[in-house]
Structures are given as C-alpha cells and as structure tokens.
Amino acid sequence: MDKDTYILAIESSCDETAAAVMKNGREVCSNIIFSQIELHKLYGGVVPEIASRKHIEKVNQVIREALDSADCTLNDMDAIAVTYGPGLVGALLVGVAEAKALAYASGKPLVGVHHIEGHIAANYIENKDLEPPFMCLVVSGGHTHLVKVMDYDSFEIIGRTRDDAAGEAFDKVARAIGLGYPGGPKIDALAKEGNRDAIAFPRAKVDGNEFDFSFSGLKSAVLNYLNQCEMKGVEINRADVAASFQYAVIDVLTTHAIHAVKASGLNKLAIAGGVASNSSLRANISEACKREGISFYHPSPIYCTDNAAMIGVAGYYSYIKGVRHGLDLNAVPNLKIGERL
Ligand code: KG4
Ligand code: ZN
C-alpha cells in the first residue's frame, strides 16, 4: 500500500488562529481552533491590529496542540499548507511567516492555499464520495459566491454579491437589533422564536447577471423598518425581525443556488462558509434539493466557520498536483478565487 500523506495546515486570515493535521486529504487527525471572538466582541467587530497580535501570541501553541493531538511530529508531515489570502493582511502574514519558518527549518514543501477554496474543500471531509464537478454556494463574512467547482483546482464564479456579503448583512442587522457580534449565530437562534412572514422585507433583483446577489437594500429596509417603528412608538418584535430578515436572505440564496445548479446541468450542490452553518439555510436548501432531485452536501458547522482542517484538504489536493510555493510566498489580502500566485 502507498505511504500515507500528512499535511500540517495553518489558518489565520481573520479572527481564528487554527492548525490541523490531515491524513490523505480527507481524514482529520486534529483540528485546533483558537477563536478570538471574545476579544473582538467588545468592539462590535474584528479589529485587525488586535487580531494580528493575538495570532502571533497563539500560533505556536495551536500548531503544537495540533501535532500533539494527532500524535505526530513535524517530521511526519509531507507538507505545510497555509492560507495566504484573501483576508486581513496583518492576520494572514502571521500564518504565512510561521509556515515559511517551519518549511525552512524542516525542509518540507510549502503549499499556499486560497481561503475560499479551503471553505469549499471542507465539504470533502465528511462527504467521502463527493467529487467535482458540483456547484458550491460560498457564504461567509466576507464572500457570497456561486462557484462551479470543475475540478479540485479549477473554479468558475457563476455569481457574486454586488455589495454586502451575506454574513456581513447578518452581522449588521444583528447589531441594529442589539444582538452583538458575531450576529449570524444570534440571529439564527432568535429567528426560531419569530415569524418569518411577519414583515415583508425585499428580495433584491440585480440587473445583468441573474446569479448575482445584493444585500445592501435588504439591510437598509431592516434599518428603515426599525426607525419607523421607533418614530411611531411601536414596540419592535426582535424575533420577528430576525426571522423575516433571515428568511429574505435564505430565500434568495436558495433560489439562486438551485437555479445555478439546474442551469449548469449539474446535479450536486454544496454549501460552504460561516453562514452555511445557519440551521434554516441548511433546512431550506435541503428541502429544495429534495424537490428538485439534486444531491445536497454540507460540512458540519465546525468545518463551516474558519478552521485549518479545510485548508489541509485544499492543501492536500494542491500538493498531490505538484503545487509548491517558495519562501518568497506573501500574504495576498485580495487574492482572487482560482488565482495562483
Ligand atoms: O467563514 P467565516 O467563519 O469567516 C469568513 O471567512 O468570513 O464566516 C463568518 C461569518 C460571520 O459573518 C458570521 O456572522 C456568520 O459567518 N455566521 C452565521 C452563522 N454562524 C456564523 N451566519 C448565519 N447563521 C449562522 N449560524
Ligand atoms: Zn472564512
């Protein structure tokens, strides 16, 4: 039997300092995540400078824990994979510098990974039979994309947001109704107590590409609704606002995703990114896929939000295709999907 391939993966693009050890691409040996959420909560969002400093403090510790809990040493690794974009430049630089130092010291190959390609690859961890081609709806704090995954390293963007990302809209609306940061999980929970048909929030139609999204109008509609209630002295039912807003987002995401799968002649739909852990989104897409005879794939919530296991999966598929980066690898905050630098 062929020798097993082990990848040490590092992720530090935003506010999670994470390291993982992956075996043969899809098997998680360890997945360590230090979340900085408690630190950034105070400010209502991620403060880039604080994130970078905390990454520096934690990166060695999470790597040590990842190796120890996988019962491995650096020597057992075949390659070191690291997120090099997109993300916050100072945050990315910590992971990239660390990975380069480890690669240099150990003589192991270095593989740079695109963060969003990592999110997509999270689907391979628990869906052992999933192989490209498939459509993937990527919904995170910074991205909303419909991506046609043609191969492990080949992607075509079918649709994208023209303004806010879905997660950004969740976070902004959560702040407006006093739920705090990060808003997504809080709206998800509160919406369960509300009526999604209570308030008719708009579903944006975007000219040009029928698969593009726009969430800034919806966000403004929620803010206007809250202002009007305040002016009229009407009490706001926060659960109804959360449920109606959430359904407006989910409705558009589901409709576009199903339409994109059918239009591209595929029969598989995957979801990825932090917002993909939203329970109503998962239920809504699952039902729609059942109706349409489409196979639906999704990672467990822990692999939806930022983690290093997903970077290890994407890193593995790049590694076996021969991708290697030099010690001149740099952080690229606006790295485009499918772009190799
Ligand atoms: O993928 P991620 O961890 O980081 C980025 O790459 O952006 O996504 C974070 C985003 C945040 O906007 C957060 O509010 C949202 O994902 N999120 C959720 C849920 N859990 C996290 N949004 C809706 N429902 C959730 N359960
Ligand atoms: Zn992410």
Short mmCIF file of C-alpha atoms and ligand atoms in Angstrom, two decimals:
data_model
loop_
_atom_site.label_atom_id
_atom_site.label_comp_id
_atom_site.label_asym_id
_atom_site.label_seq_id
_atom_site.Cartn_x
_atom_site.Cartn_y
_atom_site.Cartn_z
CA MET A 1 0.00 0.00 0.00
CA ASP A 2 1.15 3.54 -0.77
CA LYS A 3 2.53 5.65 2.04
CA ASP A 4 0.04 7.93 3.82
CA THR A 5 0.28 11.67 3.18
CA TYR A 6 0.14 14.04 6.14
CA ILE A 7 -0.40 17.80 5.84
CA LEU A 8 0.07 20.33 8.61
CA ALA A 9 -2.32 23.22 7.88
CA ILE A 10 -2.37 26.74 9.31
CA GLU A 11 -5.20 29.31 9.08
CA SER A 12 -5.06 32.90 10.37
CA SER A 13 -6.91 35.02 7.81
CA CYS A 14 -9.37 36.68 10.19
CA ASP A 15 -10.12 36.09 13.88
CA GLU A 16 -9.45 32.37 14.30
CA THR A 17 -5.94 31.07 14.92
CA ALA A 18 -6.11 27.48 13.71
CA ALA A 19 -3.91 24.48 12.93
CA ALA A 20 -4.79 20.95 11.81
CA VAL A 21 -3.19 17.70 10.73
CA MET A 22 -4.88 15.97 7.78
CA LYS A 23 -4.22 12.41 6.56
CA ASN A 24 -4.62 11.56 2.86
CA GLY A 25 -6.68 14.69 2.24
CA ARG A 26 -9.98 13.89 3.90
CA GLU A 27 -9.17 12.39 7.31
CA VAL A 28 -8.94 14.85 10.22
CA CYS A 29 -6.21 13.78 12.68
CA SER A 30 -6.55 17.01 14.67
CA ASN A 31 -8.32 20.34 14.27
CA ILE A 32 -7.39 23.02 16.80
CA ILE A 33 -9.13 26.41 16.73
CA PHE A 34 -8.45 29.35 18.99
CA SER A 35 -11.35 31.75 18.47
CA GLN A 36 -10.71 35.43 19.20
CA ILE A 37 -14.43 36.26 19.26
CA GLU A 38 -14.48 37.17 22.96
CA LEU A 39 -11.73 39.72 22.34
CA HIS A 40 -13.41 41.44 19.38
CA LYS A 41 -16.95 41.36 20.85
CA LEU A 42 -16.10 44.45 22.90
CA TYR A 43 -15.67 46.45 19.68
CA GLY A 44 -18.65 45.01 17.76
CA GLY A 45 -16.44 43.51 15.04
CA VAL A 46 -12.94 42.28 14.21
CA VAL A 47 -10.19 44.83 14.96
CA PRO A 48 -7.38 43.91 12.51
CA GLU A 49 -4.47 45.06 14.69
CA ILE A 50 -5.73 43.14 17.71
CA ALA A 51 -6.30 40.06 15.54
CA SER A 52 -2.69 40.11 14.25
CA ARG A 53 -1.25 40.45 17.74
CA LYS A 54 -3.36 37.59 19.09
CA HIS A 55 -2.38 35.37 16.14
CA ILE A 56 1.29 35.95 16.99
CA GLU A 57 0.63 35.01 20.60
CA LYS A 58 -1.34 31.84 19.76
CA VAL A 59 0.04 30.43 16.51
CA ASN A 60 2.83 28.30 18.01
CA GLN A 61 0.53 26.96 20.69
CA VAL A 62 -2.21 25.81 18.25
CA ILE A 63 0.39 24.14 15.99
CA ARG A 64 1.91 22.31 18.95
CA GLU A 65 -1.57 21.16 20.05
CA ALA A 66 -2.45 20.07 16.51
CA LEU A 67 0.71 17.94 16.21
CA ASP A 68 0.40 16.54 19.75
CA SER A 69 -3.25 15.57 19.50
CA ALA A 70 -2.60 13.91 16.12
CA ASP A 71 0.25 12.05 17.83
CA CYS A 72 2.66 13.38 15.20
CA THR A 73 5.81 15.43 14.92
CA LEU A 74 6.74 17.97 12.27
CA ASN A 75 8.99 15.29 10.82
CA ASP A 76 5.98 13.09 10.00
CA MET A 77 4.47 15.80 7.77
CA ASP A 78 4.76 15.66 3.98
CA ALA A 79 3.96 19.35 3.50
CA ILE A 80 2.91 22.53 5.26
CA ALA A 81 -0.20 24.26 3.93
CA VAL A 82 -1.15 27.81 4.83
CA THR A 83 -3.86 30.33 3.92
CA TYR A 84 -2.19 33.21 2.06
CA GLY A 85 -5.33 35.11 1.00
CA PRO A 86 -7.85 36.60 0.90
CA GLY A 87 -8.19 38.11 4.37
CA LEU A 88 -6.73 40.72 6.70
CA VAL A 89 -3.15 41.32 5.61
CA GLY A 90 -1.62 41.51 9.10
CA ALA A 91 -3.50 38.40 10.20
CA LEU A 92 -2.54 36.43 7.07
CA LEU A 93 1.12 37.43 7.45
CA VAL A 94 1.36 35.68 10.83
CA GLY A 95 0.33 32.30 9.41
CA VAL A 96 2.39 32.74 6.25
CA ALA A 97 5.56 33.73 8.17
CA GLU A 98 5.07 30.82 10.57
CA ALA A 99 4.54 28.31 7.74
CA LYS A 100 7.61 29.58 5.90
CA ALA A 101 9.74 29.30 9.03
CA LEU A 102 8.55 25.72 9.62
CA ALA A 103 9.10 24.78 5.97
CA TYR A 104 12.59 26.26 6.01
CA ALA A 105 13.56 24.64 9.32
CA SER A 106 12.18 21.19 8.40
CA GLY A 107 12.94 21.18 4.67
CA LYS A 108 9.26 20.30 3.97
CA PRO A 109 7.40 21.69 0.93
CA LEU A 110 5.23 24.78 1.41
CA VAL A 111 1.78 24.98 -0.19
CA GLY A 112 -0.17 28.26 -0.17
CA VAL A 113 -3.97 27.87 -0.04
CA HIS A 114 -6.80 30.20 -1.08
CA HIS A 115 -9.13 30.69 1.91
CA ILE A 116 -12.34 30.31 -0.11
CA GLU A 117 -11.04 27.22 -1.90
CA GLY A 118 -10.46 25.92 1.63
CA HIS A 119 -14.09 26.65 2.61
CA ILE A 120 -15.26 24.73 -0.48
CA ALA A 121 -12.90 21.82 0.31
CA ALA A 122 -14.45 21.50 3.80
CA ASN A 123 -17.21 19.56 2.03
CA TYR A 124 -14.81 16.70 1.22
CA ILE A 125 -14.13 15.94 4.91
CA GLU A 126 -17.41 14.25 5.78
CA ASN A 127 -18.74 13.55 2.27
CA LYS A 128 -16.20 10.91 1.28
CA ASP A 129 -17.96 10.28 -2.06
CA LEU A 130 -18.12 13.94 -3.14
CA GLU A 131 -16.04 14.71 -6.19
CA PRO A 132 -16.09 17.61 -8.67
CA PRO A 133 -17.92 18.77 -10.68
CA PHE A 134 -20.51 20.38 -8.40
CA MET A 135 -21.97 23.80 -7.65
CA CYS A 136 -20.98 25.45 -4.37
CA LEU A 137 -22.72 28.32 -2.60
CA VAL A 138 -20.00 30.08 -0.59
CA VAL A 139 -21.48 32.32 2.11
CA SER A 140 -19.13 33.81 4.68
CA GLY A 141 -18.46 37.09 6.46
CA GLY A 142 -16.56 38.49 3.50
CA HIS A 143 -17.84 36.50 0.50
CA THR A 144 -21.03 35.44 -1.23
CA HIS A 145 -20.27 33.46 -4.36
CA LEU A 146 -21.83 30.79 -6.50
CA VAL A 147 -18.85 28.75 -7.66
CA LYS A 148 -18.83 25.98 -10.23
CA VAL A 149 -16.21 23.56 -8.95
CA MET A 150 -14.97 21.88 -12.14
CA ASP A 151 -12.04 20.07 -10.54
CA TYR A 152 -10.17 20.15 -7.22
CA ASP A 153 -8.14 23.08 -8.53
CA SER A 154 -10.44 24.55 -11.15
CA PHE A 155 -13.24 27.01 -10.36
CA GLU A 156 -15.62 29.26 -12.24
CA ILE A 157 -17.53 32.05 -10.50
CA ILE A 158 -21.14 31.97 -11.68
CA GLY A 159 -22.48 34.70 -9.37
CA ARG A 160 -21.35 37.02 -6.61
CA THR A 161 -22.63 39.76 -4.34
CA ARG A 162 -22.59 43.27 -5.73
CA ASP A 163 -22.30 44.82 -2.24
CA ASP A 164 -22.52 43.24 1.23
CA ALA A 165 -21.66 39.60 1.85
CA ALA A 166 -24.44 37.50 3.41
CA GLY A 167 -22.55 37.19 6.72
CA GLU A 168 -21.91 40.93 6.76
CA ALA A 169 -25.68 41.54 6.41
CA PHE A 170 -26.34 39.15 9.32
CA ASP A 171 -23.75 40.95 11.46
CA LYS A 172 -25.08 44.44 10.64
CA VAL A 173 -28.74 43.57 11.24
CA ALA A 174 -27.81 41.79 14.48
CA ARG A 175 -26.05 44.94 15.66
CA ALA A 176 -29.10 47.08 14.74
CA ILE A 177 -31.40 44.94 16.88
CA GLY A 178 -28.89 44.87 19.74
CA LEU A 179 -27.70 41.27 19.47
CA GLY A 180 -23.95 41.97 19.35
CA TYR A 181 -21.11 40.29 17.45
CA PRO A 182 -20.97 37.88 15.67
CA GLY A 183 -24.55 38.32 14.56
CA GLY A 184 -25.10 35.22 12.43
CA PRO A 185 -25.46 32.60 15.19
CA LYS A 186 -27.51 35.02 17.34
CA ILE A 187 -30.00 35.77 14.54
CA ASP A 188 -30.12 32.03 13.76
CA ALA A 189 -31.17 31.31 17.37
CA LEU A 190 -33.59 34.24 17.82
CA ALA A 191 -35.28 33.62 14.45
CA LYS A 192 -36.53 30.27 15.76
CA GLU A 193 -38.85 32.22 18.11
CA GLY A 194 -40.15 34.56 15.39
CA ASN A 195 -42.49 34.51 12.41
CA ARG A 196 -40.64 34.67 9.09
CA ASP A 197 -43.74 36.06 7.32
CA ALA A 198 -44.32 38.85 9.88
CA ILE A 199 -42.52 41.58 7.91
CA ALA A 200 -42.26 41.68 4.09
CA PHE A 201 -38.59 42.53 3.51
CA PRO A 202 -37.48 42.87 -0.15
CA ARG A 203 -35.69 40.22 -2.28
CA ALA A 204 -33.26 42.19 -4.44
CA LYS A 205 -33.31 41.74 -8.20
CA VAL A 206 -29.94 42.51 -9.77
CA ASP A 207 -29.65 43.67 -13.38
CA GLY A 208 -27.16 41.86 -15.60
CA ASN A 209 -26.16 38.54 -14.12
CA GLU A 210 -29.21 36.61 -12.85
CA PHE A 211 -26.97 34.72 -10.37
CA ASP A 212 -25.58 37.84 -8.66
CA PHE A 213 -26.74 38.89 -5.21
CA SER A 214 -27.31 42.19 -3.41
CA PHE A 215 -27.93 42.51 0.31
CA SER A 216 -27.43 46.22 1.00
CA GLY A 217 -31.06 47.08 0.06
CA LEU A 218 -32.34 44.43 2.46
CA LYS A 219 -30.11 45.78 5.22
CA SER A 220 -31.45 49.33 4.60
CA ALA A 221 -35.04 48.02 4.59
CA VAL A 222 -34.48 46.49 8.04
CA LEU A 223 -32.94 49.73 9.35
CA ASN A 224 -35.85 51.78 7.90
CA TYR A 225 -38.36 49.42 9.48
CA LEU A 226 -36.67 49.79 12.88
CA ASN A 227 -36.59 53.61 12.54
CA GLN A 228 -40.24 53.78 11.54
CA CYS A 229 -41.29 51.63 14.50
CA GLU A 230 -39.32 53.89 16.80
CA MET A 231 -40.85 57.06 15.33
CA LYS A 232 -44.37 55.66 15.65
CA GLY A 233 -43.66 54.39 19.14
CA VAL A 234 -44.45 50.81 18.02
CA GLU A 235 -42.72 48.09 20.02
CA ILE A 236 -40.27 46.05 17.94
CA ASN A 237 -40.62 42.27 17.97
CA ARG A 238 -36.93 41.37 17.55
CA ALA A 239 -37.62 37.70 16.93
CA ASP A 240 -39.97 38.58 14.04
CA VAL A 241 -37.37 40.98 12.59
CA ALA A 242 -34.66 38.29 12.87
CA ALA A 243 -36.89 35.60 11.31
CA SER A 244 -38.18 37.82 8.47
CA PHE A 245 -34.70 39.20 7.66
CA GLN A 246 -33.13 35.74 7.78
CA TYR A 247 -35.79 34.28 5.52
CA ALA A 248 -35.30 37.09 2.99
CA VAL A 249 -31.57 36.17 2.79
CA ILE A 250 -32.17 32.42 2.72
CA ASP A 251 -34.93 32.66 0.11
CA VAL A 252 -32.63 34.46 -2.36
CA LEU A 253 -29.61 32.23 -1.61
CA THR A 254 -31.69 29.07 -2.12
CA THR A 255 -33.43 30.24 -5.30
CA HIS A 256 -30.18 31.35 -6.97
CA ALA A 257 -28.26 28.25 -5.91
CA ILE A 258 -30.90 25.83 -7.22
CA HIS A 259 -31.25 27.82 -10.42
CA ALA A 260 -27.44 27.79 -10.92
CA VAL A 261 -27.26 24.00 -10.46
CA LYS A 262 -30.00 23.41 -13.00
CA ALA A 263 -28.68 25.96 -15.50
CA SER A 264 -25.21 24.41 -15.44
CA GLY A 265 -26.53 20.88 -15.98
CA LEU A 266 -25.12 19.61 -12.67
CA ASN A 267 -26.96 17.61 -10.04
CA LYS A 268 -24.86 18.32 -6.95
CA LEU A 269 -25.00 21.36 -4.65
CA ALA A 270 -22.62 22.03 -1.75
CA ILE A 271 -22.57 24.95 0.68
CA ALA A 272 -19.59 26.47 2.49
CA GLY A 273 -18.52 29.33 4.76
CA GLY A 274 -19.71 30.59 8.16
CA VAL A 275 -23.29 31.33 7.03
CA ALA A 276 -23.55 27.73 5.76
CA SER A 277 -23.84 26.71 9.41
CA ASN A 278 -27.21 28.56 9.58
CA SER A 279 -29.81 25.96 10.51
CA SER A 280 -32.67 27.48 8.48
CA LEU A 281 -30.49 27.89 5.38
CA ARG A 282 -29.47 24.22 5.59
CA ALA A 283 -33.09 23.09 6.05
CA ASN A 284 -34.39 25.31 3.24
CA ILE A 285 -31.75 24.23 0.71
CA SER A 286 -32.10 20.61 1.75
CA GLU A 287 -35.88 20.72 1.07
CA ALA A 288 -35.41 22.50 -2.26
CA CYS A 289 -32.78 19.95 -3.35
CA LYS A 290 -35.08 17.08 -2.42
CA ARG A 291 -37.88 18.62 -4.52
CA GLU A 292 -35.55 19.09 -7.49
CA GLY A 293 -33.72 15.75 -7.27
CA ILE A 294 -30.38 17.43 -6.52
CA SER A 295 -27.84 15.84 -4.11
CA PHE A 296 -27.09 18.25 -1.27
CA TYR A 297 -23.74 18.37 0.59
CA HIS A 298 -22.75 20.44 3.59
CA PRO A 299 -19.96 20.38 6.16
CA SER A 300 -20.70 20.13 9.91
CA PRO A 301 -20.91 23.62 11.47
CA ILE A 302 -17.36 23.34 12.91
CA TYR A 303 -15.99 22.97 9.35
CA CYS A 304 -18.19 25.82 8.01
CA THR A 305 -16.67 28.62 10.11
CA ASP A 306 -12.94 29.28 9.81
CA ASN A 307 -10.73 26.27 10.60
CA ALA A 308 -7.45 24.76 9.42
CA ALA A 309 -8.77 21.28 8.52
CA MET A 310 -10.38 22.74 5.39
CA ILE A 311 -7.05 24.40 4.49
CA GLY A 312 -5.39 21.00 4.90
CA VAL A 313 -7.86 19.39 2.47
CA ALA A 314 -7.35 22.06 -0.20
CA GLY A 315 -3.59 21.97 0.53
CA TYR A 316 -3.53 18.18 0.01
CA TYR A 317 -5.18 18.36 -3.42
CA SER A 318 -2.76 21.15 -4.46
CA TYR A 319 0.19 19.18 -3.06
CA ILE A 320 -0.61 15.99 -5.00
CA LYS A 321 -0.97 18.09 -8.15
CA GLY A 322 2.56 19.39 -7.59
CA VAL A 323 1.81 22.92 -6.31
CA ARG A 324 4.80 24.25 -4.32
CA HIS A 325 5.44 27.76 -3.04
CA GLY A 326 8.82 29.31 -2.34
CA LEU A 327 9.96 31.08 0.77
CA ASP A 328 9.02 34.32 -1.01
CA LEU A 329 5.31 33.47 -0.55
CA ASN A 330 3.49 36.60 0.60
CA ALA A 331 0.07 37.35 2.06
CA VAL A 332 -2.34 38.49 -0.66
CA PRO A 333 -5.34 40.19 1.02
CA ASN A 334 -7.42 40.40 -2.18
CA LEU A 335 -6.45 37.05 -3.76
CA LYS A 336 -8.99 36.08 -6.43
CA ILE A 337 -10.59 32.65 -6.46
CA GLY A 338 -8.82 30.22 -8.80
CA GLU A 339 -5.82 32.58 -9.00
CA ARG A 340 -2.40 31.02 -8.38
CA LEU A 341 0.44 33.32 -7.42
O1 KG4 B 1 -16.41 31.76 7.14
P1 KG4 B 1 -16.34 32.61 8.35
O2 KG4 B 1 -16.05 31.95 9.68
O3 KG4 B 1 -15.29 33.75 8.17
C1 KG4 B 1 -15.06 34.39 6.93
O4 KG4 B 1 -14.28 33.84 6.13
O5 KG4 B 1 -15.71 35.45 6.74
O6 KG4 B 1 -17.75 33.37 8.40
C2 KG4 B 1 -18.07 34.25 9.44
C3 KG4 B 1 -19.48 34.78 9.16
C4 KG4 B 1 -19.92 35.87 10.13
O7 KG4 B 1 -20.48 36.94 9.39
C5 KG4 B 1 -20.96 35.18 11.00
O8 KG4 B 1 -21.96 36.06 11.50
C6 KG4 B 1 -21.55 34.18 10.02
O9 KG4 B 1 -20.43 33.71 9.28
N1 KG4 B 1 -22.20 33.06 10.69
C7 KG4 B 1 -23.53 32.79 10.58
C8 KG4 B 1 -23.78 31.68 11.40
N2 KG4 B 1 -22.60 31.31 12.00
C9 KG4 B 1 -21.64 32.16 11.53
N3 KG4 B 1 -24.48 33.39 9.84
C10 KG4 B 1 -25.73 32.90 9.93
N4 KG4 B 1 -26.07 31.87 10.75
C11 KG4 B 1 -25.15 31.22 11.48
N5 KG4 B 1 -25.48 30.19 12.26
ZN ZN B 2 -13.70 32.08 6.17
#
